[in-house]
Amino acid sequence: MKKILVSVAPVGAGDKLINPRAIARDVYDCYKNGACMVHLHCRDLNGRLTPDLSLLDETIQYIRQDSDIIIEISTGGVSNLTIEERCQTCYPKWVETNSLNVGSVNLGTAVYQNPIADVEYCVSKIKENNKIPDIEVFELGMINTARQLDDKFHFSRPILFALVFGHGGEMPATVPALDHMMTALNENFPNPNDTIWGYTQAHREDWEMVKIALDKGASAVRVGFEDSDMIPGKHCDTNAEIIADVVDVIKSKGMMPMTPSEARAMLGLPQLK
C-alpha cells in the first residue's frame, strides 16, 4: 500500500497575530489526524517575516512536547529580507528540512524574488547545516534550474519537490499544467529513484486536483491555512479539519498517510532519539 507524506502549513500568509501555543495545539491535532510534517515561516508577533528566530523557537518547543512531527522551515516568502536574513532558518538544530525556492515569480500582485545568486547562497547554507531541501517549483523553468543546481551542489537522493499551483501569475491548478510539470521533472531527472514530488495548491476550494495528483504519482500533499482554509463547500476553523478531510481522500485512493518515522526514512533524515 502506497504511503503519502501529508504536510500541514498552518499559518496563513495574512495572519496578523502569531500565537505559539495555539499553533502548537493545532499542529498536534493535525499530527493526530495524519500529518507527518509541519511547514512554517519565521514570523514576528504581527505575522511579518523576520530573521529573529525567538518566536519560532518557542513554537517548535511547544510542538516538540507532544509529537515527533517533521519540522520544515521556509527560507522564503515575499519580504524585504536579505538572503542572509532569510537563511537564518537553516541554522537551528531542530530544523530538519528547509523549503528552497529556485526562481522568481509573480504571486498575485507581488513579485517573489529569488535571483540565482541568492538561490545558490541558500543551497549552500542548507547543505552546510545538513538540512534536506524541499524544492518549491512554481514554473517549468525552475525544474531546469533545479537540475543545474543539482549538477553543481549534488543534492542527496531522493530530491523532494513541491509542485505549486494556483497563485495568480504562476502555473494554474489544471491537469495540463500538472502534466507539463511532470514531463519537465521526468526530462530533467530521468531516474525515477532520484525524485519525490508533492502537490500544493493555493486558493484550493475542493480536492479534485489533489485526487488527480495522487492518481498521477504524487508522494506528498501539502495543505493548510497558508494555501487555503477550504474543504469542499466549507471554510475550516482549524487546520486539523483540513488534514482529516485530505486523509480521507488519500484513504479513498487505497493509500495511507505516512508516519513521521516513515517519512524520515523516505527522505533520508535521521530518526528522532
PDB file of N, CA and C in Angstrom, residues 107-156:
ATOM      1  N   LEU A 107       3.453  36.426  -7.752  1.00  0.00           N
ATOM      2  CA  LEU A 107       2.470  35.770  -6.889  1.00  0.00           C
ATOM      3  C   LEU A 107       1.389  36.797  -6.583  1.00  0.00           C
ATOM      4  N   GLY A 108       0.256  36.705  -7.290  1.00  0.00           N
ATOM      5  CA  GLY A 108      -0.765  37.729  -7.162  1.00  0.00           C
ATOM      6  C   GLY A 108      -0.207  39.059  -7.624  1.00  0.00           C
ATOM      7  N   THR A 109      -0.265  40.069  -6.757  1.00  0.00           N
ATOM      8  CA  THR A 109       0.252  41.395  -7.113  1.00  0.00           C
ATOM      9  C   THR A 109       1.696  41.583  -6.678  1.00  0.00           C
ATOM     10  N   ALA A 110       2.271  40.590  -6.027  1.00  0.00           N
ATOM     11  CA  ALA A 110       3.648  40.690  -5.536  1.00  0.00           C
ATOM     12  C   ALA A 110       4.605  39.962  -6.465  1.00  0.00           C
ATOM     13  N   VAL A 111       5.871  40.312  -6.354  1.00  0.00           N
ATOM     14  CA  VAL A 111       6.938  39.614  -7.073  1.00  0.00           C
ATOM     15  C   VAL A 111       7.786  38.878  -6.042  1.00  0.00           C
ATOM     16  N   TYR A 112       7.841  37.575  -6.188  1.00  0.00           N
ATOM     17  CA  TYR A 112       8.634  36.745  -5.286  1.00  0.00           C
ATOM     18  C   TYR A 112      10.021  36.636  -5.886  1.00  0.00           C
ATOM     19  N   GLN A 113      10.986  37.347  -5.314  1.00  0.00           N
ATOM     20  CA  GLN A 113      12.302  37.486  -5.925  1.00  0.00           C
ATOM     21  C   GLN A 113      13.290  36.460  -5.377  1.00  0.00           C
ATOM     22  N   ASN A 114      13.824  35.657  -6.288  1.00  0.00           N
ATOM     23  CA  ASN A 114      14.839  34.661  -5.949  1.00  0.00           C
ATOM     24  C   ASN A 114      15.896  34.624  -7.052  1.00  0.00           C
ATOM     25  N   PRO A 115      16.719  35.673  -7.157  1.00  0.00           N
ATOM     26  CA  PRO A 115      17.784  35.644  -8.174  1.00  0.00           C
ATOM     27  C   PRO A 115      18.753  34.510  -7.903  1.00  0.00           C
ATOM     28  N   ILE A 116      19.401  34.046  -8.949  1.00  0.00           N
ATOM     29  CA  ILE A 116      20.166  32.806  -8.852  1.00  0.00           C
ATOM     30  C   ILE A 116      21.303  32.897  -7.837  1.00  0.00           C
ATOM     31  N   ALA A 117      21.919  34.066  -7.672  1.00  0.00           N
ATOM     32  CA  ALA A 117      22.984  34.190  -6.675  1.00  0.00           C
ATOM     33  C   ALA A 117      22.430  33.945  -5.268  1.00  0.00           C
ATOM     34  N   ASP A 118      21.225  34.446  -4.998  1.00  0.00           N
ATOM     35  CA  ASP A 118      20.582  34.207  -3.706  1.00  0.00           C
ATOM     36  C   ASP A 118      20.224  32.735  -3.542  1.00  0.00           C
ATOM     37  N   VAL A 119      19.726  32.139  -4.619  1.00  0.00           N
ATOM     38  CA  VAL A 119      19.362  30.725  -4.562  1.00  0.00           C
ATOM     39  C   VAL A 119      20.585  29.875  -4.231  1.00  0.00           C
ATOM     40  N   GLU A 120      21.702  30.142  -4.888  1.00  0.00           N
ATOM     41  CA  GLU A 120      22.910  29.355  -4.636  1.00  0.00           C
ATOM     42  C   GLU A 120      23.423  29.571  -3.212  1.00  0.00           C
ATOM     43  N   TYR A 121      23.309  30.781  -2.708  1.00  0.00           N
ATOM     44  CA  TYR A 121      23.684  31.027  -1.307  1.00  0.00           C
ATOM     45  C   TYR A 121      22.809  30.183  -0.393  1.00  0.00           C
ATOM     46  N   CYS A 122      21.515  30.157  -0.660  1.00  0.00           N
ATOM     47  CA  CYS A 122      20.581  29.391   0.160  1.00  0.00           C
ATOM     48  C   CYS A 122      20.898  27.897   0.109  1.00  0.00           C
ATOM     49  N   VAL A 123      21.167  27.376  -1.080  1.00  0.00           N
ATOM     50  CA  VAL A 123      21.534  25.967  -1.201  1.00  0.00           C
ATOM     51  C   VAL A 123      22.772  25.660  -0.371  1.00  0.00           C
ATOM     52  N   SER A 124      23.750  26.548  -0.421  1.00  0.00           N
ATOM     53  CA  SER A 124      24.991  26.309   0.313  1.00  0.00           C
ATOM     54  C   SER A 124      24.734  26.252   1.814  1.00  0.00           C
ATOM     55  N   LYS A 125      23.852  27.102   2.321  1.00  0.00           N
ATOM     56  CA  LYS A 125      23.568  27.102   3.762  1.00  0.00           C
ATOM     57  C   LYS A 125      22.747  25.877   4.169  1.00  0.00           C
ATOM     58  N   ILE A 126      21.828  25.466   3.323  1.00  0.00           N
ATOM     59  CA  ILE A 126      21.064  24.248   3.605  1.00  0.00           C
ATOM     60  C   ILE A 126      22.004  23.054   3.696  1.00  0.00           C
ATOM     61  N   LYS A 127      22.930  22.951   2.749  1.00  0.00           N
ATOM     62  CA  LYS A 127      23.848  21.818   2.745  1.00  0.00           C
ATOM     63  C   LYS A 127      24.849  21.901   3.901  1.00  0.00           C
ATOM     64  N   GLU A 128      25.371  23.082   4.173  1.00  0.00           N
ATOM     65  CA  GLU A 128      26.350  23.234   5.259  1.00  0.00           C
ATOM     66  C   GLU A 128      25.768  22.816   6.604  1.00  0.00           C
ATOM     67  N   ASN A 129      24.460  23.013   6.754  1.00  0.00           N
ATOM     68  CA  ASN A 129      23.811  22.713   8.025  1.00  0.00           C
ATOM     69  C   ASN A 129      23.088  21.366   8.025  1.00  0.00           C
ATOM     70  N   ASN A 130      23.362  20.566   6.994  1.00  0.00           N
ATOM     71  CA  ASN A 130      22.861  19.189   6.925  1.00  0.00           C
ATOM     72  C   ASN A 130      21.333  19.100   6.970  1.00  0.00           C
ATOM     73  N   LYS A 131      20.683  20.053   6.285  1.00  0.00           N
ATOM     74  CA  LYS A 131      19.235  20.000   6.143  1.00  0.00           C
ATOM     75  C   LYS A 131      18.881  19.386   4.789  1.00  0.00           C
ATOM     76  N   ILE A 132      17.643  18.929   4.681  1.00  0.00           N
ATOM     77  CA  ILE A 132      17.132  18.404   3.415  1.00  0.00           C
ATOM     78  C   ILE A 132      16.313  19.494   2.734  1.00  0.00           C
ATOM     79  N   PRO A 133      16.621  19.834   1.469  1.00  0.00           N
ATOM     80  CA  PRO A 133      15.812  20.849   0.790  1.00  0.00           C
ATOM     81  C   PRO A 133      14.498  20.277   0.264  1.00  0.00           C
ATOM     82  N   ASP A 134      13.455  21.070   0.379  1.00  0.00           N
ATOM     83  CA  ASP A 134      12.170  20.787  -0.252  1.00  0.00           C
ATOM     84  C   ASP A 134      12.024  21.836  -1.339  1.00  0.00           C
ATOM     85  N   ILE A 135      12.287  21.461  -2.586  1.00  0.00           N
ATOM     86  CA  ILE A 135      12.402  22.418  -3.687  1.00  0.00           C
ATOM     87  C   ILE A 135      11.018  22.814  -4.177  1.00  0.00           C
ATOM     88  N   GLU A 136      10.662  24.095  -3.974  1.00  0.00           N
ATOM     89  CA  GLU A 136       9.357  24.593  -4.392  1.00  0.00           C
ATOM     90  C   GLU A 136       9.444  25.112  -5.820  1.00  0.00           C
ATOM     91  N   VAL A 137       8.572  24.598  -6.662  1.00  0.00           N
ATOM     92  CA  VAL A 137       8.602  24.891  -8.097  1.00  0.00           C
ATOM     93  C   VAL A 137       7.278  25.525  -8.493  1.00  0.00           C
ATOM     94  N   PHE A 138       7.339  26.743  -9.040  1.00  0.00           N
ATOM     95  CA  PHE A 138       6.149  27.475  -9.452  1.00  0.00           C
ATOM     96  C   PHE A 138       6.007  27.549 -10.968  1.00  0.00           C
ATOM     97  N   GLU A 139       7.092  27.312 -11.701  1.00  0.00           N
ATOM     98  CA  GLU A 139       7.104  27.404 -13.157  1.00  0.00           C
ATOM     99  C   GLU A 139       8.022  26.325 -13.723  1.00  0.00           C
ATOM    100  N   LEU A 140       7.819  25.996 -15.006  1.00  0.00           N
ATOM    101  CA  LEU A 140       8.584  24.919 -15.634  1.00  0.00           C
ATOM    102  C   LEU A 140      10.087  25.177 -15.592  1.00  0.00           C
ATOM    103  N   GLY A 141      10.498  26.417 -15.859  1.00  0.00           N
ATOM    104  CA  GLY A 141      11.922  26.715 -15.905  1.00  0.00           C
ATOM    105  C   GLY A 141      12.632  26.455 -14.592  1.00  0.00           C
ATOM    106  N   MET A 142      11.890  26.478 -13.494  1.00  0.00           N
ATOM    107  CA  MET A 142      12.505  26.242 -12.193  1.00  0.00           C
ATOM    108  C   MET A 142      12.981  24.796 -12.052  1.00  0.00           C
ATOM    109  N   ILE A 143      12.337  23.872 -12.762  1.00  0.00           N
ATOM    110  CA  ILE A 143      12.791  22.484 -12.715  1.00  0.00           C
ATOM    111  C   ILE A 143      14.142  22.354 -13.414  1.00  0.00           C
ATOM    112  N   ASN A 144      14.303  23.051 -14.529  1.00  0.00           N
ATOM    113  CA  ASN A 144      15.599  23.063 -15.208  1.00  0.00           C
ATOM    114  C   ASN A 144      16.665  23.687 -14.312  1.00  0.00           C
ATOM    115  N   THR A 145      16.298  24.768 -13.608  1.00  0.00           N
ATOM    116  CA  THR A 145      17.231  25.394 -12.670  1.00  0.00           C
ATOM    117  C   THR A 145      17.620  24.422 -11.561  1.00  0.00           C
ATOM    118  N   ALA A 146      16.636  23.656 -11.069  1.00  0.00           N
ATOM    119  CA  ALA A 146      16.926  22.675 -10.016  1.00  0.00           C
ATOM    120  C   ALA A 146      17.932  21.634 -10.499  1.00  0.00           C
ATOM    121  N   ARG A 147      17.809  21.223 -11.760  1.00  0.00           N
ATOM    122  CA  ARG A 147      18.782  20.255 -12.298  1.00  0.00           C
ATOM    123  C   ARG A 147      20.169  20.879 -12.360  1.00  0.00           C
ATOM    124  N   GLN A 148      20.257  22.146 -12.797  1.00  0.00           N
ATOM    125  CA  GLN A 148      21.550  22.821 -12.846  1.00  0.00           C
ATOM    126  C   GLN A 148      22.155  22.961 -11.446  1.00  0.00           C
ATOM    127  N   LEU A 149      21.306  23.245 -10.470  1.00  0.00           N
ATOM    128  CA  LEU A 149      21.788  23.319  -9.087  1.00  0.00           C
ATOM    129  C   LEU A 149      22.274  21.955  -8.608  1.00  0.00           C
ATOM    130  N   ASP A 150      21.566  20.903  -8.996  1.00  0.00           N
ATOM    131  CA  ASP A 150      21.985  19.554  -8.622  1.00  0.00           C
ATOM    132  C   ASP A 150      23.328  19.213  -9.252  1.00  0.00           C
ATOM    133  N   ASP A 151      23.538  19.634 -10.495  1.00  0.00           N
ATOM    134  CA  ASP A 151      24.829  19.403 -11.148  1.00  0.00           C
ATOM    135  C   ASP A 151      25.960  20.057 -10.363  1.00  0.00           C
ATOM    136  N   LYS A 152      25.684  21.212  -9.770  1.00  0.00           N
ATOM    137  CA  LYS A 152      26.721  21.969  -9.065  1.00  0.00           C
ATOM    138  C   LYS A 152      26.853  21.547  -7.606  1.00  0.00           C
ATOM    139  N   PHE A 153      25.720  21.299  -6.926  1.00  0.00           N
ATOM    140  CA  PHE A 153      25.750  21.083  -5.479  1.00  0.00           C
ATOM    141  C   PHE A 153      25.494  19.631  -5.059  1.00  0.00           C
ATOM    142  N   HIS A 154      24.987  18.805  -5.985  1.00  0.00           N
ATOM    143  CA  HIS A 154      24.801  17.380  -5.722  1.00  0.00           C
ATOM    144  C   HIS A 154      23.870  17.127  -4.527  1.00  0.00           C
ATOM    145  N   PHE A 155      22.582  17.355  -4.765  1.00  0.00           N
ATOM    146  CA  PHE A 155      21.580  17.107  -3.730  1.00  0.00           C
ATOM    147  C   PHE A 155      21.559  15.633  -3.345  1.00  0.00           C
ATOM    148  N   SER A 156      21.298  15.370  -2.080  1.00  0.00           N
ATOM    149  CA  SER A 156      21.128  13.982  -1.650  1.00  0.00           C
ATOM    150  C   SER A 156      19.841  13.411  -2.265  1.00  0.00           C
TER     151      SER A 156
END
